[in-house]
mmCIF file of C-alpha atoms and ligand atoms in Angstrom:
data_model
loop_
_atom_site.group_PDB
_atom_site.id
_atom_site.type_symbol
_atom_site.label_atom_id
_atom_site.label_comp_id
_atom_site.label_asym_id
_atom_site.label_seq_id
_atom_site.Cartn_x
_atom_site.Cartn_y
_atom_site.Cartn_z
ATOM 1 C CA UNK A 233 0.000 0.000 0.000
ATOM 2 C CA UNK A 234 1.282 3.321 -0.788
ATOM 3 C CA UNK A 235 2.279 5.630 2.325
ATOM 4 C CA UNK A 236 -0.343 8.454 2.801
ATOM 5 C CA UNK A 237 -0.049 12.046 1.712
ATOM 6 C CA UNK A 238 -0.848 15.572 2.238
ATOM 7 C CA UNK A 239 0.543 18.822 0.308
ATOM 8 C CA UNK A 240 1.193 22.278 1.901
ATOM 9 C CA UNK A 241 1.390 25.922 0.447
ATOM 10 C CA UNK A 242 1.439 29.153 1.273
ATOM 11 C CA UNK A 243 -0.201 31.907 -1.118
ATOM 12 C CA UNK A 244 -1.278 35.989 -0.875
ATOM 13 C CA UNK A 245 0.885 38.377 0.601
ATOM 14 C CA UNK A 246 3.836 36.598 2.773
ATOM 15 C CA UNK A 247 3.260 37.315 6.901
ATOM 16 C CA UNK A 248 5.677 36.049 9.321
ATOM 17 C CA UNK A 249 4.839 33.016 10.715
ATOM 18 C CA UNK A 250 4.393 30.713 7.570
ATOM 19 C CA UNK A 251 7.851 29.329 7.760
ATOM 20 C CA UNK A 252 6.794 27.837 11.628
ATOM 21 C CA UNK A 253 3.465 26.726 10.618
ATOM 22 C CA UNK A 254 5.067 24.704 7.310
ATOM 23 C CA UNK A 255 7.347 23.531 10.148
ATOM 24 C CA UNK A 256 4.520 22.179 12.106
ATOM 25 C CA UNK A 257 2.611 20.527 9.181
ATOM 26 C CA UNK A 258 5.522 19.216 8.357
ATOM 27 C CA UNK A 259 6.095 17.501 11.741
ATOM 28 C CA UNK A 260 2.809 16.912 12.480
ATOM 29 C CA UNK A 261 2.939 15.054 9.230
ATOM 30 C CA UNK A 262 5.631 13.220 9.947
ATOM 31 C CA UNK A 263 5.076 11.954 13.144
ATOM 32 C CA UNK A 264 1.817 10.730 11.866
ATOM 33 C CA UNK A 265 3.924 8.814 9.491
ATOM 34 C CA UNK A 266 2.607 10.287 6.769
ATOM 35 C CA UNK A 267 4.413 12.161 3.713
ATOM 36 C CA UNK A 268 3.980 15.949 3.144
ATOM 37 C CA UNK A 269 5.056 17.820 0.046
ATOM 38 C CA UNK A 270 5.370 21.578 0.001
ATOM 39 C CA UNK A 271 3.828 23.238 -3.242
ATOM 40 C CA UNK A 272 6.134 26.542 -4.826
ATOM 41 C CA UNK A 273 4.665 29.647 -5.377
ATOM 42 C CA UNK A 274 1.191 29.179 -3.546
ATOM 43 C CA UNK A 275 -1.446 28.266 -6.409
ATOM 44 C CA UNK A 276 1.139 28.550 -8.802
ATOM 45 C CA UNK A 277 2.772 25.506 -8.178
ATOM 46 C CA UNK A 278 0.079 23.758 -7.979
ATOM 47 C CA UNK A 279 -0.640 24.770 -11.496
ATOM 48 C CA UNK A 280 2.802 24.372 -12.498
ATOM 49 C CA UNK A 281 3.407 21.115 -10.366
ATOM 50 C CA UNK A 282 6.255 22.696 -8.402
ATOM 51 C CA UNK A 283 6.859 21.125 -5.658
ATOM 52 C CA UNK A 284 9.053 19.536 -3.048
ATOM 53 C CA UNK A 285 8.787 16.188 -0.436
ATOM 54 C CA UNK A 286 9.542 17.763 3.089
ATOM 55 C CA UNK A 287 11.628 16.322 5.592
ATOM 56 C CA UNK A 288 12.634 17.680 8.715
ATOM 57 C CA UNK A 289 15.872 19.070 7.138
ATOM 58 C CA UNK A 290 13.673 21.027 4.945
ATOM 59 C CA UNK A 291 11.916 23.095 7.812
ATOM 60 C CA UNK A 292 15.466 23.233 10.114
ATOM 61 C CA UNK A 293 16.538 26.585 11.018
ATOM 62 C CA UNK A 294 13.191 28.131 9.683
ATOM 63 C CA UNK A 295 10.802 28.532 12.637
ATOM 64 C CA UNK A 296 12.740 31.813 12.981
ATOM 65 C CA UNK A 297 12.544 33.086 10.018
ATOM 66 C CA UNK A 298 9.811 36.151 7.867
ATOM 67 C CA UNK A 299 8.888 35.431 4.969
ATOM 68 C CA UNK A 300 7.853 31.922 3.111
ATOM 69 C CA UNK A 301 10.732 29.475 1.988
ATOM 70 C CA UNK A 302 8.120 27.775 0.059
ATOM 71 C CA UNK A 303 7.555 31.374 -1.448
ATOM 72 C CA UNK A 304 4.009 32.767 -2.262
ATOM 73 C CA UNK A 305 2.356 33.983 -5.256
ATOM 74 C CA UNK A 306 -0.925 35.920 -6.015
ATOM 75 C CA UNK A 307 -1.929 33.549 -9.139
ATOM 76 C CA UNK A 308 -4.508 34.813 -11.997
ATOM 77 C CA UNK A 309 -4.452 31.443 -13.117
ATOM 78 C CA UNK A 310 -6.345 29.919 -10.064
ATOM 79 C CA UNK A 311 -9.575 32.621 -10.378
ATOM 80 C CA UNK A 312 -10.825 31.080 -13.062
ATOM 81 C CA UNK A 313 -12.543 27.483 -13.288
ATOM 82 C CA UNK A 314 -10.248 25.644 -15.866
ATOM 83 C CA UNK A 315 -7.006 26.740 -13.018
ATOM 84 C CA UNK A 316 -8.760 25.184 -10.434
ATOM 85 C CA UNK A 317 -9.432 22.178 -12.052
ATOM 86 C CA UNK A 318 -5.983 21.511 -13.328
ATOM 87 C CA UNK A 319 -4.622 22.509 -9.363
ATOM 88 C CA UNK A 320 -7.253 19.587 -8.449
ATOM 89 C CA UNK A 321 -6.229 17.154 -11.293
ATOM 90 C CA UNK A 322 -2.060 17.479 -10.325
ATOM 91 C CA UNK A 323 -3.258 16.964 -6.484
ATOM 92 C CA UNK A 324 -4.630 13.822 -7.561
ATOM 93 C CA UNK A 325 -2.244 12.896 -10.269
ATOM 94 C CA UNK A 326 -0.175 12.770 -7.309
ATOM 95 C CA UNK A 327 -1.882 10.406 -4.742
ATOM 96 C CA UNK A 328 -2.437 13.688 -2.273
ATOM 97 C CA UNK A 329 -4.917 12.847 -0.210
ATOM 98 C CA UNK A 330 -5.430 16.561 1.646
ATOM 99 C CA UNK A 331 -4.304 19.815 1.037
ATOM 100 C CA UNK A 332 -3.208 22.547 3.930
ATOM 101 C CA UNK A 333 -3.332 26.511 2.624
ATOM 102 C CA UNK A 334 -1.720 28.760 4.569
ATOM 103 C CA UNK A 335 -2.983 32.778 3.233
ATOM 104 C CA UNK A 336 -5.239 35.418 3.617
ATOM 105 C CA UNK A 337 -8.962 35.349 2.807
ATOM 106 C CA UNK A 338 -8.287 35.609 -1.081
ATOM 107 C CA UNK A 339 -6.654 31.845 -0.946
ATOM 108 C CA UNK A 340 -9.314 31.015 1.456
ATOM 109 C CA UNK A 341 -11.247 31.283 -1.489
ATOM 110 C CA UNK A 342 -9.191 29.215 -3.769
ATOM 111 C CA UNK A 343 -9.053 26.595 -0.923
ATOM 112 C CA UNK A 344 -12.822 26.607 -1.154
ATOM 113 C CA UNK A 345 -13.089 26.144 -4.647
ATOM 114 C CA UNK A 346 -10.502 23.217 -4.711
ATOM 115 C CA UNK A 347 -12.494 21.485 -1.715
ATOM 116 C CA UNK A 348 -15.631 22.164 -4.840
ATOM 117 C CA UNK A 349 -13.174 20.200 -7.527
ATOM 118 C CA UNK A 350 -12.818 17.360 -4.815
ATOM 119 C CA UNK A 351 -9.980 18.199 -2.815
ATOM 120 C CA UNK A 352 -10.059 17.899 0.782
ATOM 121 C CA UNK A 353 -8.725 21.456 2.228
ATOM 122 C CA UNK A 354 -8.106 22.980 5.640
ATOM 123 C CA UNK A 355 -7.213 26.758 6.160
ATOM 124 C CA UNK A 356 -5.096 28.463 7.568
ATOM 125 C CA UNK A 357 -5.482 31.984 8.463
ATOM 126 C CA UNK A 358 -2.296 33.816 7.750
ATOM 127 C CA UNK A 359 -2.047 37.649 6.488
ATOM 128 C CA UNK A 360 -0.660 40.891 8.492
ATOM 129 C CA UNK A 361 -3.832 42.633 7.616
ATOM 130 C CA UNK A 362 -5.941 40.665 10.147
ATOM 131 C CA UNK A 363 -9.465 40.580 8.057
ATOM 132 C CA UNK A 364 -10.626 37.417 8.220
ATOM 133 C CA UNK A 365 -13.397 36.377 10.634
ATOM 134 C CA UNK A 366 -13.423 33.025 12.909
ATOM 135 C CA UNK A 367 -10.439 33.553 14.060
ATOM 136 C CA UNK A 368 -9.306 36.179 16.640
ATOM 137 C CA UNK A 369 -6.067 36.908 15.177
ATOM 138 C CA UNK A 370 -4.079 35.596 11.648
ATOM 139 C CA UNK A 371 -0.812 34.807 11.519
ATOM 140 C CA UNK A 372 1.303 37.692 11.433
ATOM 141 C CA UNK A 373 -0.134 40.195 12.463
ATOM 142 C CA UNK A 374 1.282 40.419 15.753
ATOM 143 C CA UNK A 375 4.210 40.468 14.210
ATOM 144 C CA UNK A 376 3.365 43.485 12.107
ATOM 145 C CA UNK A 377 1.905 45.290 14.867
ATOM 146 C CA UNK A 378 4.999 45.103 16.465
ATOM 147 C CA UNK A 379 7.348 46.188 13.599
ATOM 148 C CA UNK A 380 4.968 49.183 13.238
ATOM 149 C CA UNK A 381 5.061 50.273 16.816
ATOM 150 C CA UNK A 382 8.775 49.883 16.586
ATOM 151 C CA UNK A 383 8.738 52.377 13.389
ATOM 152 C CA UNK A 384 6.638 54.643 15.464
ATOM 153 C CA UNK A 385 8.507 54.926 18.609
ATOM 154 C CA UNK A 386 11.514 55.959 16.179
ATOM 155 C CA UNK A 387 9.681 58.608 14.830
ATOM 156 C CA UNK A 388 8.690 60.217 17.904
ATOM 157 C CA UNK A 389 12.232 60.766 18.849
ATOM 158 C CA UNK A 390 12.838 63.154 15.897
ATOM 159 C CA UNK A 391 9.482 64.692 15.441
ATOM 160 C CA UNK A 392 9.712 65.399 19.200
ATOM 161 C CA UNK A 393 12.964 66.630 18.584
ATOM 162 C CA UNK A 394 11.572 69.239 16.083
ATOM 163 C CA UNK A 395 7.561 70.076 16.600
ATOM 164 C CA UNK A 396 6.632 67.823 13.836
ATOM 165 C CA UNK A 397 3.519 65.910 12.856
ATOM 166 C CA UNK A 398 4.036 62.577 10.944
ATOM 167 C CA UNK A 399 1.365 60.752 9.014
ATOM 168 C CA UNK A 400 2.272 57.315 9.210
ATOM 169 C CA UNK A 401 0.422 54.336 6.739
ATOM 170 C CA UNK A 402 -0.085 51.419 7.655
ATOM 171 C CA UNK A 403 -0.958 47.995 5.207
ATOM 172 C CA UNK A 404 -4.292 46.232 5.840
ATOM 173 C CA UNK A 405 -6.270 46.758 2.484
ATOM 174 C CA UNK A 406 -9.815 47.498 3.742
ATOM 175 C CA UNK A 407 -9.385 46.553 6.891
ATOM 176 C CA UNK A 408 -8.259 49.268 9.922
ATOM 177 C CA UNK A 409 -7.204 46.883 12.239
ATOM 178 C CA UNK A 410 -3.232 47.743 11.986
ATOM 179 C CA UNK A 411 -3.938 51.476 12.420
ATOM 180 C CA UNK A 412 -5.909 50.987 15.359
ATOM 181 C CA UNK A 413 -4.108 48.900 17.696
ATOM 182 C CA UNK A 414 -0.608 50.339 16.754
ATOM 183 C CA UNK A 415 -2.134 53.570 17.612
ATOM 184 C CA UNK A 416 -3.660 52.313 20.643
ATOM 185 C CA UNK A 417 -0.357 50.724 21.260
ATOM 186 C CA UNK A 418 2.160 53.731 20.503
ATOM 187 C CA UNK A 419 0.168 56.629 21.770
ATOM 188 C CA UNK A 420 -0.781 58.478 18.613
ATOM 189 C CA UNK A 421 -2.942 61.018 18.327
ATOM 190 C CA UNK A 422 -5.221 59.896 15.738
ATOM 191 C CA UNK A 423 -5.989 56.468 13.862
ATOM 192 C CA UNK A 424 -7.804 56.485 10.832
ATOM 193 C CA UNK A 425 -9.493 53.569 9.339
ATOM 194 C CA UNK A 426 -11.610 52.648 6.823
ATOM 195 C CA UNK A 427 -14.338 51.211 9.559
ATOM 196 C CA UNK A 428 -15.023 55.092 10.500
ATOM 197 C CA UNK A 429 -15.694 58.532 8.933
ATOM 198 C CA UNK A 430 -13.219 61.765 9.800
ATOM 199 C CA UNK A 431 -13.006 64.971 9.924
ATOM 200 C CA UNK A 432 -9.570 66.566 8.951
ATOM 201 C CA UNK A 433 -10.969 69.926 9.906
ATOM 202 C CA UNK A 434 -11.472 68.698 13.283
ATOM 203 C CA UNK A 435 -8.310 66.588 13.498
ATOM 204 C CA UNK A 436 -6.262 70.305 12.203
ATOM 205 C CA UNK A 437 -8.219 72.271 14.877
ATOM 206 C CA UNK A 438 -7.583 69.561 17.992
ATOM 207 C CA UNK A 439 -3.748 69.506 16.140
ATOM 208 C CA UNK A 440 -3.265 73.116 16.535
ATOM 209 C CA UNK A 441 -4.472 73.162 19.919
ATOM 210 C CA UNK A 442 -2.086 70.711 21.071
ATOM 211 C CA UNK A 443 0.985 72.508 19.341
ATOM 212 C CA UNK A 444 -0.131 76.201 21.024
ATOM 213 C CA UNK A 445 -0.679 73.826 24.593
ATOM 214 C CA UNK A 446 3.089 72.840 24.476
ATOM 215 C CA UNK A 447 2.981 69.441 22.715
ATOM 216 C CA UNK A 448 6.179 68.788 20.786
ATOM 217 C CA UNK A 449 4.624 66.268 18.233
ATOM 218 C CA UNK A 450 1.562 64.195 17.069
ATOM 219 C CA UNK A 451 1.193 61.061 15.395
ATOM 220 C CA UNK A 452 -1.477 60.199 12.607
ATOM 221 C CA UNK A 453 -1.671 56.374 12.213
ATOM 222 C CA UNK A 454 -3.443 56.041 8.443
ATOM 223 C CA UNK A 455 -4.946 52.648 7.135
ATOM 224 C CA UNK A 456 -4.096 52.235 3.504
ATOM 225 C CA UNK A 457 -7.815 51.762 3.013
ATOM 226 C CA UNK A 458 -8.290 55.042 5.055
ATOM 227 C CA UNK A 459 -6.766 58.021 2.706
ATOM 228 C CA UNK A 460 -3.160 57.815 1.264
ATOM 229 C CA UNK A 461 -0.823 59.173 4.167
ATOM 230 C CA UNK A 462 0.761 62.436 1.571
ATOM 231 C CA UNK A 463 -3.058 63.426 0.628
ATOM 232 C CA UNK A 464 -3.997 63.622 4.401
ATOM 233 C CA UNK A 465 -0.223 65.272 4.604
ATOM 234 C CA UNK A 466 -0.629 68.092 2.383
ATOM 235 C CA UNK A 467 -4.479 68.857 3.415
ATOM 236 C CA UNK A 468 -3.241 69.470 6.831
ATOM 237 C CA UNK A 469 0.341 70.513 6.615
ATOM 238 C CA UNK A 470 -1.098 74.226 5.940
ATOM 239 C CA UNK A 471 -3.693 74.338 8.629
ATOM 240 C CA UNK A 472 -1.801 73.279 11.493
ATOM 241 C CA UNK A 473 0.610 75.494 11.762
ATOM 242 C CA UNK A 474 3.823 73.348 12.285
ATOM 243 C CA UNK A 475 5.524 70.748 9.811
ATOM 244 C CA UNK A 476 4.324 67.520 8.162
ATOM 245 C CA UNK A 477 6.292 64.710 7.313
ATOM 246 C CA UNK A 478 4.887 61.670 6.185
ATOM 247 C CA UNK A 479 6.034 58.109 6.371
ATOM 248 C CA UNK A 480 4.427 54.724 4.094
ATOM 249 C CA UNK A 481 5.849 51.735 6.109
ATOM 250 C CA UNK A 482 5.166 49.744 3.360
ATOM 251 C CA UNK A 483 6.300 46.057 3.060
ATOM 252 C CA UNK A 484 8.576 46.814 5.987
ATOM 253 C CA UNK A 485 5.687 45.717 7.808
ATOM 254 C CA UNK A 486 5.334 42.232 6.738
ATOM 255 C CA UNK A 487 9.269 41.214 7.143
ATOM 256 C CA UNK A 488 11.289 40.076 10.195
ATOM 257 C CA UNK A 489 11.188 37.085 12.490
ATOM 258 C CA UNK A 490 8.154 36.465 13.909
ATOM 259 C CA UNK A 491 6.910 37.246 17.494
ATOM 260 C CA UNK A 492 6.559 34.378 20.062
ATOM 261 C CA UNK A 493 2.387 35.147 19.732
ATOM 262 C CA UNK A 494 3.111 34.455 16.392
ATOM 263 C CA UNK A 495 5.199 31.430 16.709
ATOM 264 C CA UNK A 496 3.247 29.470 18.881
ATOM 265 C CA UNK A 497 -0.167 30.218 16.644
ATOM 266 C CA UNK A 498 1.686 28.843 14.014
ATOM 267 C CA UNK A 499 2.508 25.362 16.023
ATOM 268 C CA UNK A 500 -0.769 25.059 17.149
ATOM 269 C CA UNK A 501 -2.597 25.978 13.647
ATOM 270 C CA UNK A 502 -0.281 23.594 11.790
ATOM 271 C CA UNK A 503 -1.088 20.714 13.907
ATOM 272 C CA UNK A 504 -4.482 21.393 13.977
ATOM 273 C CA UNK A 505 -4.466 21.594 10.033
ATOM 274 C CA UNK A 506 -2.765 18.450 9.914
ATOM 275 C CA UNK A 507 -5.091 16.230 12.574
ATOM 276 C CA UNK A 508 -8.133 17.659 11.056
ATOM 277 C CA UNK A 509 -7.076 16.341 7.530
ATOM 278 C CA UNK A 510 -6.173 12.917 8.776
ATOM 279 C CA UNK A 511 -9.212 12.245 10.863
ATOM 280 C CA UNK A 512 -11.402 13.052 7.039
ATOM 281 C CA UNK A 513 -12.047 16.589 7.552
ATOM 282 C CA UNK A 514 -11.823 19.146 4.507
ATOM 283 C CA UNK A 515 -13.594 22.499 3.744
ATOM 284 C CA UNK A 516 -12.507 24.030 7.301
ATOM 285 C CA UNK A 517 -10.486 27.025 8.557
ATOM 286 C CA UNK A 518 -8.802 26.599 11.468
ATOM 287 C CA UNK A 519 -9.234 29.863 13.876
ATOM 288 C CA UNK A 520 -8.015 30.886 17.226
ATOM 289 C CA UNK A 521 -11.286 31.486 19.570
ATOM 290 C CA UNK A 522 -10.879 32.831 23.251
ATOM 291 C CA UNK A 523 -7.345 30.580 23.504
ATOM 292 C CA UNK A 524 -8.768 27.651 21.915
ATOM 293 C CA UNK A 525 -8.632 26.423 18.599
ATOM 294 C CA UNK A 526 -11.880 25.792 16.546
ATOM 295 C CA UNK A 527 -12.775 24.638 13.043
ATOM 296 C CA UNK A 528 -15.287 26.942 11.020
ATOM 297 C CA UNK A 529 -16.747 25.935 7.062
ATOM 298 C CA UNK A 530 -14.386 27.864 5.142
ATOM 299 C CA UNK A 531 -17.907 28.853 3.537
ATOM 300 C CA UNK A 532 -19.088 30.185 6.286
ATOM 301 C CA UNK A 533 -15.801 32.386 7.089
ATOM 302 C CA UNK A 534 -16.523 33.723 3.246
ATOM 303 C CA UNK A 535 -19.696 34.651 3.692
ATOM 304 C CA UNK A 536 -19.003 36.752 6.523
ATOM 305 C CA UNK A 537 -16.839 38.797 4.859
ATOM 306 C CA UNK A 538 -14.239 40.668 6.353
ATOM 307 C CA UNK A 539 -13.989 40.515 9.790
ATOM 308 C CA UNK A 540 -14.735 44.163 11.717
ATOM 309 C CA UNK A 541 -13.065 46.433 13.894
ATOM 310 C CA UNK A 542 -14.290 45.081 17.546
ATOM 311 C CA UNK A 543 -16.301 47.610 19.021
ATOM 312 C CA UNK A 544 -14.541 46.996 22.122
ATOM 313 C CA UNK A 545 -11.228 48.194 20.717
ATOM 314 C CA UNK A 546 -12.861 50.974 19.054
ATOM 315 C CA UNK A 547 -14.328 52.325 22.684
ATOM 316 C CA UNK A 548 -10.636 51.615 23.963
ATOM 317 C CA UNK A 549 -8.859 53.540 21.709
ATOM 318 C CA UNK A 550 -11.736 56.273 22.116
ATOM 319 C CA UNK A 551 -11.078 56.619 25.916
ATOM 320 C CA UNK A 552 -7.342 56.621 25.173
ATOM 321 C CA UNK A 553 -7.765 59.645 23.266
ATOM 322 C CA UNK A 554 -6.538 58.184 19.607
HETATM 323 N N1 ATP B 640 -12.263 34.048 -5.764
HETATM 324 C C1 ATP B 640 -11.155 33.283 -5.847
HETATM 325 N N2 ATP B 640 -11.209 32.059 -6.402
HETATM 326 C C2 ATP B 640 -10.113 31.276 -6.495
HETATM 327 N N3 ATP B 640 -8.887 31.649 -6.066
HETATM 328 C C3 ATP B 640 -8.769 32.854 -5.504
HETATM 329 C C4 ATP B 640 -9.894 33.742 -5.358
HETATM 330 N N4 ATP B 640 -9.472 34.878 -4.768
HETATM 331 C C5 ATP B 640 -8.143 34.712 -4.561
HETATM 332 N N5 ATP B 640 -7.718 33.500 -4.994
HETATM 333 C C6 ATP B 640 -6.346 32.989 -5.004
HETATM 334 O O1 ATP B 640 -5.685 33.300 -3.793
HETATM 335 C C7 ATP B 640 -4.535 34.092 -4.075
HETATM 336 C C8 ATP B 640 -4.238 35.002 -2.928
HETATM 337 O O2 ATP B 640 -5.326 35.906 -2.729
HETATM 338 P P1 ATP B 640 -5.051 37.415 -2.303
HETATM 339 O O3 ATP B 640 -4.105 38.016 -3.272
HETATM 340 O O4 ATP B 640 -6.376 38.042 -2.122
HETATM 341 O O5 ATP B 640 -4.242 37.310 -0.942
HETATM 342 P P2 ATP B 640 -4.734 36.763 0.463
HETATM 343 O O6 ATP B 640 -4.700 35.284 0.463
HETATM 344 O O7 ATP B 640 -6.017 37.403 0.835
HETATM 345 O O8 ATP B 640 -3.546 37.251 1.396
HETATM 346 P P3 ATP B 640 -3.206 38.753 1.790
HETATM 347 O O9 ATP B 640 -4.479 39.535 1.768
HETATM 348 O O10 ATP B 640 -2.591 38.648 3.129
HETATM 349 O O11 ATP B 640 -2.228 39.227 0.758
HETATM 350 C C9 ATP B 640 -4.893 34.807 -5.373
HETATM 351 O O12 ATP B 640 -3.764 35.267 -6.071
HETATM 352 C C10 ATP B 640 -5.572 33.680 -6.132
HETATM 353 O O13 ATP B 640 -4.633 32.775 -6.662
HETATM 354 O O1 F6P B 641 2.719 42.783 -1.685
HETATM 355 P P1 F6P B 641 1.738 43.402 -2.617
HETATM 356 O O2 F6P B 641 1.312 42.476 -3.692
HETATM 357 O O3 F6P B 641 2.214 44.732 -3.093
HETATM 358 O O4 F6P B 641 0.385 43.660 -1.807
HETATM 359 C C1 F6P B 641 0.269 44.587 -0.808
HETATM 360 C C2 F6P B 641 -0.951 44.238 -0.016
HETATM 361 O O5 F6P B 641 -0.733 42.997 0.631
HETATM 362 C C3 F6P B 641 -0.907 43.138 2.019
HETATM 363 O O6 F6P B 641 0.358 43.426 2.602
HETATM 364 C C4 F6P B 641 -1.436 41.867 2.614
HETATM 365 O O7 F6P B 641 -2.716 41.638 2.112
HETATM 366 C C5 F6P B 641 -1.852 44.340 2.141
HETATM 367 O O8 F6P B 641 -1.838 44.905 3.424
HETATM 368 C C6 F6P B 641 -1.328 45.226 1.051
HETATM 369 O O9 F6P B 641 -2.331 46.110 0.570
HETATM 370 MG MG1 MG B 642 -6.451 39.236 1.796
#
């Protein structure tokens, strides 16, 4: 009989904490006795039939490490019906009996319509710009939040240092999450976020105040999906009364070794993946709920949509003064 086995990509936008959940498929797998091949290039290689048999020398030294070794991919290809059904005919060319995807909710969608061409797929939620519902946090965004925070903290020292105001962007597509918490998190001034209407007359009049009160600088946190961080720049660079600089962190945000939250997320989704694909489960997202880990219908998580701003977060950052 031939040995059993399951195939693992990553695909969307890299976060950190892909290379430690591959690493935890891949040893989940293994101690299961079962062989696990990592696809290239997220859909692409599936398309392509690029791919790899893992071992544990494969994922050694990686746990550590941003980025995807199996490297990602944002494939046209696998949108359309005749992609998906030639990803579905090389998984079963090849005897692969499950499939793990570890993305945002854009491959959450091509996991869903592989599961439809008669794959067996489990989710995993992994993308800095934490949208995805049924899950209280995706991989890497921790680790974002805490590259941005770091970014911030540097530019207080020099706008401090010279009465400035910075407008700072963050990544997150629609989603404001990013803005919000790194605000909350560095004590800015103001986050704005796609989730919420502002004012920038009000934000110049409560910036002037604080300038003519004796505060040295302010922070703007700005979700891409909020405004572009120069437009928001040079509407209120006049009005304030002191200088504007603006900074676009950019993919900054999505490199660098991933946080222990992070980590450990990763180990515990990869092995959950993994059990939930041997004991015959398929069509699932794994999610982090309240510390535990639960399965959702990936159709369900899609027909949610993106996942919102907590309202609880949103009061927090309001009594903070952000
Ligand atoms: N509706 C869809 N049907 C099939 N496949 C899809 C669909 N939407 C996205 N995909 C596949 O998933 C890939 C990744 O999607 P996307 O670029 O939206 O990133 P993501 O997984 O949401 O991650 P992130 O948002 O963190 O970058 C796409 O390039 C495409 O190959
Ligand atoms: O890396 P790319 O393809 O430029 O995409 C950037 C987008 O990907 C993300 O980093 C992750 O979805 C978004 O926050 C951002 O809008
Ligand atoms: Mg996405």
């Amino acid at each position: 009989m031939s040995r059993r086995r399951i195939a693992v990509l990553t695909s969307g936008g890299d976060s950190p904490g892909m290379n430690a959940t591959v690493r935890a498929v891949v040893r989940a797998c293994l101690a299961a006795g079962v062989e696990i091949v990592g696809f290239q290039k997220g859909y692409t290689g599936l398309i392509d039939r690029l791919y790899e048999t893992l071992t544990t020398r494969s994922v050694s030294n990686v746990l550590q490490r941003g980025g995807t070794f199996l490297q990602s991919a944002r494939c046209k290809q696998m949108m359309e019906e005749a992609g998906q059904r030639l990803a579905a005919d090389n998984l079963k060319g090849l005897g692969v009996e499950g499939l793990v995807v570890i993305g945002g909710d854009g491959s959450l969608r091509g996991a869903h319509a592989l599961q439809r061409q008669g794959i067996r797929v489990i989710g995993i939620p992994a993308s800095i710009d934490n949208d995805i519902p049924f899950t209280d946090m995706s991989l890497g965004a921790d680790t974002a939040l805490n590259n941005i925070i770091h970014a911030v903290d540097c530019l207080k020292d020099t706008a401090s240092s010279h009465d400035r105001t910075f407008v700072v962007e963050t990544m997150g597509r629609n989603c404001g999450y990013l803005a919000v918490m790194s605000a909350i998190a560095s004590g800015a001034e103001y986050a704005l976020i796609p989730e919420a209407p502002y004012d920038i007359d009000d934000i110049c009049k409560n910036l002037r105040r604080r300038y003519q009160e004796g505060r040295s600088n302010s922070i703007i946190m700005v979700a891409e999906g909020a405004g572009k961080a120069q437009q928001i720049a040079d509407q209120i660079k006049d009005k304030i009364g002191f200088e504007t600089r603006v900074m676009i962190l950019g993919h900054y945000q999505r490199g660098g070794s991933p946080t222990s939250f992070d980590r450990t997320l990763a180990a515990r989704f990869g092995v959950a993946a993994v059990e939930a694909l041997l004991a015959g489960d398929g069509g699932k997202m794994v999610g982090l709920s309240y510390s535990s880990i639960q399965l959702t219908d990936i159709e369900e998580v899609l027909a949610k949509g993106r996942r919102g701003i907590d309202p609880v977060i949103v009061k927090l950052a309001a009594t903070l003064g952000v």
